[in-house]
Short mmCIF file of C-alpha atoms and ligand atoms in Angstrom, two decimals:
data_model
loop_
_atom_site.label_atom_id
_atom_site.label_comp_id
_atom_site.label_asym_id
_atom_site.label_seq_id
_atom_site.Cartn_x
_atom_site.Cartn_y
_atom_site.Cartn_z
CA MET A 745 -12.59 84.49 -44.50
CA ALA A 746 -8.93 82.59 -43.56
CA ASP A 747 -9.04 80.80 -47.26
CA ALA A 748 -6.45 80.38 -49.23
CA THR A 749 -8.44 79.35 -52.53
CA TRP A 750 -11.01 81.41 -52.64
CA TRP A 751 -9.92 82.86 -55.79
CA GLN A 752 -9.49 79.50 -57.25
CA ARG A 753 -13.07 78.67 -57.17
CA GLY A 754 -14.21 82.32 -57.32
CA VAL A 755 -15.40 85.04 -59.81
CA ILE A 756 -13.61 88.57 -59.82
CA TYR A 757 -15.86 91.02 -60.51
CA GLN A 758 -13.94 94.01 -62.11
CA ILE A 759 -15.49 97.65 -60.91
CA TYR A 760 -14.67 100.81 -63.42
CA PRO A 761 -15.26 103.06 -59.95
CA ARG A 762 -16.01 106.05 -61.89
CA SER A 763 -18.90 104.52 -63.86
CA PHE A 764 -19.97 102.08 -61.54
CA MET A 765 -22.63 104.05 -58.78
CA ASP A 766 -22.41 108.13 -58.30
CA ALA A 767 -23.30 108.83 -54.45
CA ASP A 768 -23.12 112.39 -54.88
CA GLY A 769 -24.12 113.83 -57.65
CA ASP A 770 -21.14 115.17 -59.64
CA GLY A 771 -21.81 112.86 -62.47
CA VAL A 772 -18.39 110.13 -61.88
CA GLY A 773 -18.84 107.44 -59.70
CA ASP A 774 -17.01 107.05 -56.19
CA LEU A 775 -16.65 105.26 -53.48
CA PRO A 776 -19.83 105.48 -51.14
CA GLY A 777 -21.57 104.76 -54.54
CA ILE A 778 -19.77 101.10 -54.66
CA LEU A 779 -20.46 100.57 -50.97
CA ALA A 780 -24.38 101.75 -51.76
CA ARG A 781 -24.46 99.10 -54.20
CA LEU A 782 -22.42 96.55 -53.11
CA ASP A 783 -25.40 94.18 -52.60
CA HIS A 784 -26.26 93.98 -56.24
CA LEU A 785 -22.80 92.15 -56.35
CA THR A 786 -23.89 90.01 -53.67
CA TRP A 787 -27.51 89.14 -55.07
CA LEU A 788 -25.60 88.31 -58.44
CA GLY A 789 -23.31 86.02 -56.96
CA VAL A 790 -19.65 87.40 -57.51
CA ASP A 791 -17.15 86.68 -54.85
CA ALA A 792 -14.30 89.86 -55.35
CA VAL A 793 -14.38 92.83 -56.71
CA TRP A 794 -11.28 94.98 -58.25
CA LEU A 795 -10.94 98.28 -57.99
CA SER A 796 -9.87 100.46 -61.01
CA PRO A 797 -7.55 102.77 -59.78
CA VAL A 798 -8.99 105.15 -57.59
CA HIS A 799 -5.39 107.05 -55.98
CA PRO A 800 -4.90 110.94 -56.17
CA SER A 801 -4.95 111.33 -59.51
CA PRO A 802 -5.44 114.18 -62.22
CA MET A 803 -6.76 112.06 -64.48
CA ASP A 804 -5.01 112.28 -67.86
CA ASP A 805 -5.74 108.75 -67.87
CA PHE A 806 -8.69 108.61 -65.59
CA GLY A 807 -6.52 107.20 -62.66
CA TYR A 808 -3.74 104.99 -64.50
CA ASP A 809 -1.91 108.01 -63.94
CA VAL A 810 -1.46 107.71 -60.03
CA SER A 811 -0.04 110.82 -58.30
CA ASP A 812 -0.46 109.19 -54.39
CA TYR A 813 -0.60 105.27 -53.95
CA THR A 814 -1.50 105.74 -50.76
CA ASP A 815 -4.22 107.61 -50.47
CA VAL A 816 -7.95 108.13 -52.64
CA ASP A 817 -8.75 110.82 -55.19
CA PRO A 818 -11.14 113.36 -53.88
CA VAL A 819 -13.73 112.30 -56.60
CA PHE A 820 -14.00 108.72 -55.38
CA GLY A 821 -14.16 109.79 -51.97
CA THR A 822 -12.09 109.55 -48.65
CA LEU A 823 -9.50 107.08 -47.28
CA ALA A 824 -12.12 106.17 -45.28
CA ASP A 825 -14.53 106.01 -47.44
CA LEU A 826 -12.10 103.25 -48.56
CA ASP A 827 -12.20 101.84 -45.29
CA ALA A 828 -15.46 101.67 -45.28
CA LEU A 829 -15.86 99.77 -48.09
CA VAL A 830 -13.60 97.28 -47.41
CA ALA A 831 -15.52 96.64 -44.31
CA ALA A 832 -18.74 96.63 -46.02
CA ALA A 833 -17.65 94.23 -48.53
CA HIS A 834 -15.48 91.90 -45.84
CA ARG A 835 -19.10 91.76 -43.73
CA ARG A 836 -20.63 90.32 -46.89
CA GLY A 837 -18.16 87.67 -47.80
CA LEU A 838 -16.35 89.87 -50.31
CA ARG A 839 -12.98 90.49 -51.05
CA VAL A 840 -11.36 93.54 -52.68
CA LEU A 841 -8.57 93.85 -54.80
CA LEU A 842 -7.03 97.50 -55.67
CA ASP A 843 -5.45 98.11 -58.64
CA TRP A 844 -1.31 99.19 -58.66
CA VAL A 845 0.05 100.98 -61.27
CA PRO A 846 3.71 100.20 -60.47
CA ASN A 847 5.19 101.21 -64.10
CA HIS A 848 5.10 104.59 -64.07
CA THR A 849 3.36 107.53 -62.35
CA SER A 850 1.51 110.85 -63.02
CA ASP A 851 4.23 113.53 -63.81
CA ARG A 852 2.37 115.09 -61.08
CA HIS A 853 3.67 112.96 -58.21
CA PRO A 854 6.28 114.48 -56.44
CA TRP A 855 8.62 111.59 -56.72
CA PHE A 856 9.13 113.20 -60.90
CA GLN A 857 8.34 116.73 -59.65
CA ALA A 858 11.86 116.15 -57.72
CA SER A 859 13.41 114.02 -60.29
CA ARG A 860 12.19 115.90 -63.42
CA ALA A 861 14.03 119.81 -61.32
CA SER A 862 17.18 118.75 -61.45
CA ARG A 863 19.78 115.84 -62.81
CA ASP A 864 21.21 116.32 -58.89
CA ASP A 865 18.28 115.71 -57.33
CA PRO A 866 18.11 112.50 -54.94
CA ARG A 867 15.35 110.96 -56.90
CA ARG A 868 16.98 111.91 -60.22
CA ASP A 869 17.13 107.95 -60.62
CA TRP A 870 13.75 107.27 -59.52
CA TYR A 871 13.17 107.55 -63.31
CA ILE A 872 14.90 107.13 -66.74
CA TRP A 873 16.74 109.63 -68.10
CA ARG A 874 19.43 109.51 -70.56
CA ASP A 875 21.53 112.00 -73.17
CA PRO A 876 20.51 111.96 -76.58
CA ARG A 877 22.72 109.61 -78.76
CA PRO A 878 25.56 111.97 -80.94
CA ASP A 879 23.33 112.55 -83.75
CA SER A 880 20.99 113.99 -80.93
CA GLY A 881 18.32 111.06 -81.68
CA PRO A 882 16.58 109.44 -78.57
CA PRO A 883 18.80 106.72 -76.68
CA SER A 884 17.31 103.92 -78.44
CA ASN A 885 14.90 102.81 -81.26
CA TRP A 886 12.21 101.54 -78.81
CA LEU A 887 8.51 102.94 -79.59
CA ARG A 888 5.77 103.26 -77.12
CA TYR A 889 2.33 101.97 -77.33
CA ILE A 890 0.97 104.49 -79.46
CA GLY A 891 3.91 103.72 -81.81
CA ASP A 892 5.77 106.49 -81.65
CA SER A 893 9.49 106.57 -79.84
CA ALA A 894 9.39 106.26 -76.13
CA TRP A 895 11.29 108.70 -75.12
CA CYS A 896 10.41 112.15 -74.43
CA TRP A 897 12.63 115.10 -74.41
CA ASP A 898 12.54 117.45 -71.11
CA GLU A 899 13.30 120.75 -71.83
CA ARG A 900 14.97 121.67 -68.73
CA THR A 901 17.63 119.26 -67.82
CA GLY A 902 18.54 118.57 -71.35
CA GLN A 903 17.67 114.75 -71.53
CA PHE A 904 15.20 112.19 -72.38
CA TYR A 905 12.92 110.32 -69.70
CA TYR A 906 11.50 106.91 -71.00
CA ARG A 907 7.73 106.46 -70.93
CA VAL A 908 5.82 103.69 -72.68
CA PHE A 909 1.70 105.32 -72.17
CA LEU A 910 1.55 109.02 -72.00
CA ASP A 911 3.92 112.23 -71.35
CA SER A 912 2.55 112.27 -68.07
CA GLN A 913 3.42 109.00 -67.26
CA PRO A 914 6.77 108.73 -67.10
CA ASP A 915 8.17 105.27 -66.13
CA LEU A 916 9.69 104.42 -62.91
CA ASN A 917 13.19 102.95 -62.49
CA TRP A 918 12.84 99.83 -61.23
CA ARG A 919 16.47 98.68 -61.28
CA ASN A 920 17.02 101.58 -58.58
CA PRO A 921 16.03 99.88 -55.12
CA GLN A 922 15.16 102.86 -53.52
CA VAL A 923 12.41 102.58 -56.18
CA GLN A 924 11.62 98.63 -55.75
CA GLU A 925 11.26 99.34 -51.75
CA ALA A 926 9.15 102.23 -51.84
CA MET A 927 6.52 100.92 -54.14
CA PHE A 928 6.40 97.40 -52.15
CA ASP A 929 6.03 99.70 -49.21
CA THR A 930 2.64 101.11 -51.01
CA LEU A 931 1.37 97.25 -51.35
CA ARG A 932 2.19 97.12 -47.60
CA PHE A 933 0.13 100.26 -46.59
CA TRP A 934 -3.01 98.96 -48.43
CA LEU A 935 -2.50 95.27 -46.96
CA ALA A 936 -2.36 95.71 -43.87
CA ARG A 937 -5.97 98.18 -44.00
CA GLY A 938 -6.96 94.59 -45.00
CA VAL A 939 -7.26 94.65 -48.64
CA ASP A 940 -7.28 91.30 -50.45
CA GLY A 941 -4.73 91.75 -53.37
CA PHE A 942 -3.91 93.41 -56.28
CA ARG A 943 -4.06 93.60 -60.06
CA ILE A 944 -0.92 95.07 -61.14
CA ASP A 945 -1.46 97.25 -64.04
CA ALA A 946 0.80 96.86 -67.27
CA LEU A 947 3.38 94.39 -65.80
CA ILE A 948 5.34 93.59 -68.44
CA VAL A 949 6.86 96.76 -69.09
CA LEU A 950 8.37 97.14 -66.06
CA VAL A 951 12.15 97.00 -66.79
CA GLU A 952 13.88 97.83 -70.05
CA ASP A 953 17.09 96.59 -71.28
CA ASP A 954 20.21 98.85 -69.41
CA ARG A 955 21.99 98.65 -72.15
CA LEU A 956 19.29 99.94 -74.21
CA ARG A 957 20.07 98.05 -77.48
CA ASP A 958 18.06 98.76 -80.36
CA ASN A 959 14.55 96.53 -81.08
CA PRO A 960 14.48 94.42 -84.44
CA PRO A 961 11.98 95.18 -86.72
CA ASN A 962 8.98 93.36 -86.94
CA PRO A 963 8.78 91.30 -89.93
CA GLY A 964 5.27 90.26 -89.24
CA TYR A 965 3.98 93.36 -88.94
CA ARG A 966 0.95 94.25 -91.13
CA PRO A 967 0.07 98.26 -91.34
CA GLY A 968 -3.28 99.26 -90.62
CA GLN A 969 -4.26 96.24 -89.24
CA ASP A 970 -1.66 95.74 -86.22
CA LEU A 971 -0.79 98.74 -83.56
CA PRO A 972 1.76 100.86 -85.02
CA TYR A 973 4.22 99.98 -81.58
CA LEU A 974 4.61 96.42 -83.35
CA ARG A 975 6.30 97.37 -86.26
CA GLU A 976 9.45 96.69 -83.75
CA LEU A 977 10.17 93.52 -82.29
CA SER A 978 9.96 94.60 -78.25
CA ILE A 979 12.62 92.27 -77.36
CA TRP A 980 14.50 94.98 -74.99
CA ASN A 981 12.10 96.87 -73.29
CA VAL A 982 9.40 94.18 -72.94
CA ASP A 983 8.96 91.04 -71.03
CA ARG A 984 12.68 91.33 -69.19
CA PRO A 985 13.89 88.64 -67.08
CA GLU A 986 14.16 91.20 -64.45
CA THR A 987 10.57 91.94 -64.49
CA ARG A 988 9.99 88.35 -63.98
CA GLU A 989 11.94 88.58 -60.58
CA LEU A 990 10.78 91.38 -59.46
CA ALA A 991 7.13 89.34 -59.82
CA ALA A 992 8.13 86.87 -57.42
CA ARG A 993 9.46 89.64 -55.17
CA MET A 994 5.58 91.53 -55.87
CA ARG A 995 4.17 88.01 -54.43
CA LYS A 996 6.79 87.39 -51.35
CA VAL A 997 5.47 91.09 -50.36
CA VAL A 998 1.50 89.88 -50.55
CA ASP A 999 2.63 86.82 -48.75
CA GLU A 1000 3.90 88.74 -45.84
CA PHE A 1001 0.37 89.52 -44.66
CA GLY A 1002 -0.90 85.84 -45.27
CA ASP A 1003 -1.68 82.73 -47.52
CA ASP A 1004 -5.27 84.17 -49.08
CA ARG A 1005 -4.18 87.52 -50.42
CA VAL A 1006 -4.06 87.46 -54.30
CA LEU A 1007 -2.23 89.29 -57.15
CA LEU A 1008 -3.64 89.66 -60.93
CA ALA A 1009 -1.42 91.10 -63.61
CA GLU A 1010 -1.44 92.59 -67.20
CA LEU A 1011 0.47 90.95 -69.29
CA GLY A 1012 -0.89 90.81 -72.73
CA LEU A 1013 1.37 88.51 -74.06
CA PRO A 1014 1.58 85.27 -76.01
CA LEU A 1015 0.18 82.25 -74.06
CA GLU A 1016 4.02 80.54 -73.86
CA THR A 1017 5.29 83.66 -72.24
CA ALA A 1018 2.94 84.25 -70.55
CA VAL A 1019 2.46 81.81 -68.13
CA ALA A 1020 6.25 82.17 -67.29
CA TYR A 1021 4.86 84.73 -64.89
CA TYR A 1022 3.32 81.87 -62.97
CA GLY A 1023 6.90 81.77 -61.62
CA PRO A 1024 9.29 78.63 -60.82
CA ASP A 1025 7.11 76.22 -58.51
CA GLY A 1026 4.12 78.99 -58.40
CA SER A 1027 6.10 81.77 -56.64
CA GLY A 1028 4.99 84.39 -59.21
CA ILE A 1029 1.70 85.58 -59.98
CA GLN A 1030 -1.46 83.76 -58.70
CA VAL A 1031 -3.62 85.41 -61.54
CA PRO A 1032 -1.91 86.09 -64.47
CA PHE A 1033 -4.30 87.37 -66.94
CA ASN A 1034 -5.45 84.66 -69.91
CA PHE A 1035 -6.41 87.39 -72.61
CA GLU A 1036 -7.27 85.32 -75.79
CA LEU A 1037 -10.95 85.32 -75.05
CA LEU A 1038 -10.54 89.14 -75.57
CA THR A 1039 -9.32 89.02 -79.68
CA ALA A 1040 -10.34 85.57 -79.89
CA ALA A 1041 -11.91 84.69 -83.52
CA TRP A 1042 -15.35 83.57 -82.57
CA GLU A 1043 -15.28 79.69 -83.46
CA ALA A 1044 -15.23 77.10 -81.88
CA ARG A 1045 -12.46 74.76 -83.35
CA GLY A 1046 -9.91 78.25 -82.66
CA ILE A 1047 -11.22 78.34 -79.36
CA ALA A 1048 -11.27 74.66 -78.35
CA ALA A 1049 -8.11 74.16 -79.63
CA TYR A 1050 -6.59 77.17 -77.75
CA VAL A 1051 -7.60 75.66 -74.30
CA ASP A 1052 -6.13 72.90 -74.73
CA ARG A 1053 -3.04 74.70 -75.65
CA TYR A 1054 -3.94 77.15 -72.79
CA LEU A 1055 -4.14 73.94 -70.34
CA ALA A 1056 -1.19 71.73 -71.31
CA ALA A 1057 1.08 75.11 -71.02
CA LEU A 1058 0.36 75.85 -67.53
CA PRO A 1059 3.27 75.05 -65.77
CA ALA A 1060 2.51 72.43 -62.69
CA GLY A 1061 0.02 73.60 -59.94
CA ALA A 1062 -0.74 76.77 -61.72
CA TRP A 1063 -4.10 77.77 -61.88
CA PRO A 1064 -6.05 78.56 -65.30
CA ASN A 1065 -7.92 82.26 -65.34
CA TRP A 1066 -10.59 83.77 -68.46
CA VAL A 1067 -11.09 87.77 -69.01
CA LEU A 1068 -14.05 88.27 -71.40
CA GLY A 1069 -14.09 91.87 -71.34
CA ASN A 1070 -12.31 94.93 -69.50
CA HIS A 1071 -12.12 98.85 -69.35
CA ASP A 1072 -9.62 98.60 -72.65
CA THR A 1073 -11.67 96.42 -75.01
CA PRO A 1074 -15.00 96.74 -76.66
CA ARG A 1075 -17.09 95.17 -74.86
CA VAL A 1076 -18.17 91.64 -75.40
CA ALA A 1077 -21.87 92.33 -76.57
CA SER A 1078 -20.37 94.51 -79.07
CA ARG A 1079 -17.99 92.27 -80.52
CA LEU A 1080 -20.01 89.03 -80.81
CA GLY A 1081 -23.63 90.28 -80.99
CA PRO A 1082 -26.69 89.95 -78.07
CA ALA A 1083 -27.09 86.08 -78.93
CA GLN A 1084 -23.32 84.87 -78.62
CA ALA A 1085 -22.67 87.25 -75.66
CA ARG A 1086 -25.08 84.72 -73.52
CA VAL A 1087 -22.62 82.09 -75.16
CA ALA A 1088 -19.81 83.87 -74.26
CA ALA A 1089 -20.80 83.99 -70.68
CA MET A 1090 -21.59 80.76 -70.04
CA LEU A 1091 -18.27 79.74 -71.25
CA LEU A 1092 -16.44 82.45 -69.09
CA LEU A 1093 -18.48 80.97 -66.12
CA THR A 1094 -18.09 77.24 -66.47
CA LEU A 1095 -14.40 76.78 -68.20
CA PRO A 1096 -11.79 75.37 -65.79
CA GLY A 1097 -10.31 78.22 -63.85
CA THR A 1098 -11.09 82.10 -62.52
CA PRO A 1099 -13.58 83.92 -64.58
CA ILE A 1100 -13.18 88.31 -64.22
CA LEU A 1101 -16.11 89.39 -65.13
CA TYR A 1102 -16.26 93.24 -65.93
CA GLN A 1103 -18.74 95.45 -65.06
CA GLY A 1104 -22.10 95.73 -67.45
CA GLU A 1105 -20.62 92.58 -68.99
CA GLU A 1106 -23.89 90.86 -66.36
CA LEU A 1107 -26.20 93.18 -68.68
CA GLY A 1108 -25.38 92.33 -72.06
CA LEU A 1109 -23.99 95.85 -71.79
CA VAL A 1110 -22.84 97.89 -75.72
CA ASP A 1111 -20.08 100.31 -76.47
CA VAL A 1112 -21.82 103.53 -76.46
CA PRO A 1113 -20.48 105.62 -79.69
CA ILE A 1114 -18.91 108.83 -78.61
CA PRO A 1115 -18.26 110.87 -81.35
CA ALA A 1116 -14.88 112.16 -81.77
CA GLU A 1117 -15.20 115.64 -80.68
CA GLN A 1118 -16.49 114.35 -77.45
CA ALA A 1119 -14.33 112.24 -76.40
CA LEU A 1120 -12.54 112.11 -73.00
CA ASP A 1121 -9.59 109.40 -73.35
CA PRO A 1122 -6.80 110.51 -74.87
CA LEU A 1123 -6.46 107.20 -76.55
CA ALA A 1124 -9.21 108.32 -78.92
CA ARG A 1125 -6.84 111.50 -79.80
CA LEU A 1126 -3.92 110.08 -80.05
CA LEU A 1127 -4.29 106.52 -81.67
CA PRO A 1128 -7.86 107.41 -83.82
CA GLY A 1129 -10.33 104.77 -83.62
CA ARG A 1130 -8.86 103.16 -80.87
CA GLY A 1131 -10.76 105.35 -78.02
CA ARG A 1132 -12.02 103.58 -74.67
CA ASP A 1133 -14.78 105.55 -73.83
CA PRO A 1134 -17.54 103.55 -75.24
CA GLU A 1135 -16.82 100.38 -72.69
CA ARG A 1136 -16.46 102.37 -69.70
CA THR A 1137 -20.10 104.42 -69.75
CA PRO A 1138 -21.91 104.47 -66.56
CA MET A 1139 -23.70 100.84 -65.48
CA PRO A 1140 -27.33 101.84 -65.91
CA TRP A 1141 -29.65 101.34 -62.69
CA ASP A 1142 -33.16 101.89 -63.58
CA ALA A 1143 -34.49 103.74 -66.48
CA GLY A 1144 -35.03 106.75 -64.14
CA PRO A 1145 -32.82 110.47 -64.48
CA GLY A 1146 -29.52 109.45 -64.65
CA ALA A 1147 -30.01 106.08 -65.23
CA GLY A 1148 -30.35 105.58 -61.70
CA PHE A 1149 -26.34 106.20 -61.82
CA THR A 1150 -26.03 109.71 -60.29
CA THR A 1151 -28.93 112.96 -59.98
CA GLY A 1152 -26.03 114.98 -61.99
CA ARG A 1153 -24.98 114.72 -65.46
CA PRO A 1154 -22.76 111.66 -66.04
CA TRP A 1155 -19.44 111.94 -67.03
CA LEU A 1156 -20.08 109.60 -70.37
CA PRO A 1157 -23.76 109.10 -71.57
CA VAL A 1158 -25.00 106.64 -70.23
CA GLY A 1159 -27.05 105.23 -73.78
CA GLU A 1160 -30.18 104.64 -74.98
CA ASP A 1161 -29.51 100.92 -76.12
CA ASN A 1162 -28.30 100.16 -72.79
CA LEU A 1163 -30.38 102.43 -70.51
CA ALA A 1164 -33.08 99.66 -71.85
CA ARG A 1165 -30.70 97.19 -70.16
CA ASN A 1166 -30.44 98.45 -67.01
CA VAL A 1167 -30.49 96.29 -63.43
CA ALA A 1168 -34.48 96.88 -62.45
CA ALA A 1169 -35.89 96.22 -65.86
CA GLN A 1170 -33.70 92.60 -66.11
CA ARG A 1171 -33.56 91.74 -61.96
CA ASP A 1172 -36.91 89.94 -61.65
CA ASP A 1173 -36.36 87.91 -65.24
CA PRO A 1174 -34.67 84.82 -65.16
CA ALA A 1175 -34.76 84.66 -69.14
CA SER A 1176 -32.48 88.48 -69.27
CA MET A 1177 -29.05 88.58 -69.35
CA LEU A 1178 -28.57 89.24 -65.48
CA GLY A 1179 -30.56 85.91 -64.84
CA LEU A 1180 -28.46 83.96 -67.13
CA HIS A 1181 -25.36 85.11 -64.82
CA ARG A 1182 -27.16 85.19 -61.30
CA ARG A 1183 -28.39 81.68 -62.04
CA LEU A 1184 -24.53 80.48 -64.00
CA LEU A 1185 -22.78 82.25 -60.97
CA GLY A 1186 -25.33 79.95 -58.13
CA LEU A 1187 -24.46 76.95 -60.01
CA ARG A 1188 -20.86 77.79 -59.68
CA ARG A 1189 -21.70 77.77 -55.99
CA ALA A 1190 -23.87 74.77 -55.46
CA ALA A 1191 -21.86 72.68 -57.68
CA PRO A 1192 -18.26 71.56 -56.74
CA ALA A 1193 -17.85 69.83 -60.35
CA LEU A 1194 -18.38 73.40 -61.80
CA THR A 1195 -14.98 74.59 -60.31
CA GLY A 1196 -13.60 71.25 -60.40
CA GLY A 1197 -11.92 68.42 -62.91
CA TYR A 1198 -12.40 69.46 -66.75
CA GLU A 1199 -12.54 66.95 -69.84
CA PRO A 1200 -13.27 68.44 -73.19
CA LEU A 1201 -15.47 66.31 -75.76
CA GLU A 1202 -15.13 65.62 -79.43
CA ALA A 1203 -17.76 68.07 -80.79
CA ASP A 1204 -17.16 69.22 -84.72
CA GLY A 1205 -18.86 72.62 -86.47
CA ASP A 1206 -19.49 75.45 -84.00
CA VAL A 1207 -19.84 73.33 -80.74
CA LEU A 1208 -18.10 73.40 -78.05
CA ALA A 1209 -18.37 70.49 -75.37
CA TYR A 1210 -16.57 69.88 -72.31
CA LEU A 1211 -17.21 68.17 -68.85
CA ARG A 1212 -17.04 69.14 -65.42
CA THR A 1213 -16.19 66.55 -62.91
CA GLY A 1214 -16.08 66.35 -59.33
CA PRO A 1215 -18.74 66.21 -56.48
CA GLY A 1216 -22.24 65.90 -57.76
CA GLY A 1217 -20.87 65.80 -61.12
CA PRO A 1218 -20.24 65.31 -63.68
CA TYR A 1219 -21.81 68.73 -65.92
CA LEU A 1220 -21.80 68.68 -69.55
CA VAL A 1221 -21.60 72.01 -70.84
CA ALA A 1222 -22.54 72.44 -75.16
CA LEU A 1223 -22.15 75.77 -76.74
CA ASN A 1224 -23.23 76.39 -80.27
CA LEU A 1225 -21.20 79.42 -81.50
CA GLY A 1226 -23.22 79.49 -84.59
CA PRO A 1227 -26.56 80.70 -85.83
CA GLY A 1228 -27.86 77.11 -86.57
CA PRO A 1229 -29.23 73.82 -85.00
CA ALA A 1230 -26.50 71.54 -84.33
CA HIS A 1231 -26.24 67.41 -83.28
CA LEU A 1232 -23.86 66.38 -80.60
CA ALA A 1233 -23.34 63.47 -80.75
CA VAL A 1234 -21.50 62.59 -77.41
CA PRO A 1235 -23.31 60.98 -74.62
CA THR A 1236 -24.83 63.42 -71.82
CA PRO A 1237 -24.01 62.64 -68.16
CA PRO A 1238 -23.95 59.27 -67.57
CA GLY A 1239 -27.45 58.21 -67.08
CA GLY A 1240 -28.55 61.01 -68.83
CA GLY A 1241 -29.53 64.59 -67.35
CA ARG A 1242 -31.43 67.51 -67.04
CA VAL A 1243 -30.63 70.81 -68.60
CA LEU A 1244 -29.63 73.15 -65.62
CA VAL A 1245 -29.25 76.36 -67.30
CA SER A 1246 -29.86 77.20 -71.25
CA THR A 1247 -29.06 80.38 -72.77
CA ARG A 1248 -32.60 80.16 -74.41
CA PRO A 1249 -34.49 79.44 -70.88
CA ASP A 1250 -37.57 78.05 -72.14
CA ARG A 1251 -35.83 74.75 -72.27
CA ASP A 1252 -34.20 74.67 -68.70
CA GLY A 1253 -35.22 71.21 -66.80
CA GLU A 1254 -35.52 69.50 -69.74
CA GLU A 1255 -34.13 65.78 -69.95
CA VAL A 1256 -31.76 64.66 -72.20
CA GLY A 1257 -30.74 61.47 -73.53
CA ALA A 1258 -27.76 59.92 -75.30
CA SER A 1259 -27.09 62.72 -78.22
CA LEU A 1260 -28.17 67.02 -77.43
CA GLU A 1261 -29.76 69.10 -80.11
CA LEU A 1262 -28.65 72.35 -79.52
CA ARG A 1263 -30.82 75.41 -81.12
CA GLY A 1264 -28.90 78.18 -82.94
CA ASP A 1265 -26.52 80.61 -80.74
CA GLU A 1266 -27.52 78.09 -77.95
CA GLY A 1267 -25.64 76.96 -74.89
CA VAL A 1268 -26.62 74.43 -72.05
CA VAL A 1269 -25.33 73.34 -68.85
CA VAL A 1270 -27.02 69.71 -68.82
CA GLY A 1271 -26.54 67.64 -65.04
C1 GLC B 1536 -3.36 99.45 -68.44
C2 GLC B 1536 -4.49 99.85 -68.40
C3 GLC B 1536 -4.95 101.04 -68.84
C4 GLC B 1536 -3.96 102.03 -69.31
C5 GLC B 1536 -2.62 101.70 -69.30
C6 GLC B 1536 -1.79 102.65 -68.92
O1 GLC B 1536 -3.04 98.86 -69.64
O2 GLC B 1536 -5.51 98.63 -68.25
O3 GLC B 1536 -6.41 101.38 -68.61
O4 GLC B 1536 -4.28 103.04 -69.87
O5 GLC B 1536 -2.03 100.36 -68.46
O6 GLC B 1536 -1.72 102.61 -67.00
#
């Protein structure tokens, strides 16, 4: 499997382990469950899985609050289960990436327990402790994600500690070289066990200004619409130059283990700043997430313009990537509706760059409404309306009890609508959403041009069109992002071609001449 570019041609599938497959009947997914379902992923045709965190955790933030970076939480299994999963995945040619949460630990991590115990503890400086200002207010005006002060008062030692997320997720002090080395060692621990790389959580908030300068107000803030922390321009505590340097050092650690390991990173920055994380001469993160499709208005001209702008902004040698859904964002089928979710899948899997596919999107799953009083995600309480349970519900594998996900009671409901979209019901139907994904993934593998060159085509109205070029190509991709019929007045691949995959399968194989009629909500790959 030694191939330094596998992640450029490949498709990365995000597994949310709590909700993928439960092997022991406790209602929560686990590692043996994932292992038991690996054949779904190889059948589907993805190249790698990224697992959301599986480390020991009090689960205040469902694993994004880590209390031990080098072990596995019993709810997910054991270290031996993870080793077995990696080995089984590798036997099938699938890579395994773990989620690495460097910005903060759980407050129950032994490091924080020591740090919090006394001002003199050797671990005190592993976190960010500061005295109040003379007016007894917090040390700076910085806001945390939910919009209140990012400083949390700790009575025991009479100081504030800094935290961007929950009180129980204190930020590590990445200015401390001991913290850096301890955290780099956690990467080495997993790399030595054969893990193929990491998705870095919340990278942009890693380091803050050491002089604690106050952030200015954000003149563009739209109350009620924007997240409340956006009322400040977070220039002193987000995306600091030191963070970019540390990203390059993370990359060096990963490269100690060969050139086929990969780093993905969650940023959530505007495109022009996000691309800086590729680093000078590609020395940084190989896949700094491009989140545009998570929030972009679903409008062909806007998306076409964004694709151009993104590709133009990439530094030389940088490889693009696309994210359509994840465990923090409403599901694509709920955002766009079922017909456009199919078009979006075709877009994701044919744009130039690495697609990142969130578990269940291949089934067209929708958000499952969770009443406020049953919400489990802490954000549902802290930022009403922003709870993330709806997109984290279990995978429906079949229509039986527990949806084939569990023999117990699922930790979140599967949802009636999603139950009907189960894997077994779609698997043999090439016209299904699952069938569409499988056909697109199969085509990507069979047709090198689909991961080769890219040429945007002139189109108007709701149509987005481009060529993918290279050996065996070119292929034309034409997507109608609107509900009405549309005409594409561009020549199809020289000499014409056939519809290889359509989002509306009654058209597969149809000959296409010098122009193309698209029905509403239809996307086609012609080659
Ligand atoms: C990232 C994760 C999110 C988590 C947060 C804090 O944004 O994707 O799920 O709550 O970081 O770790």
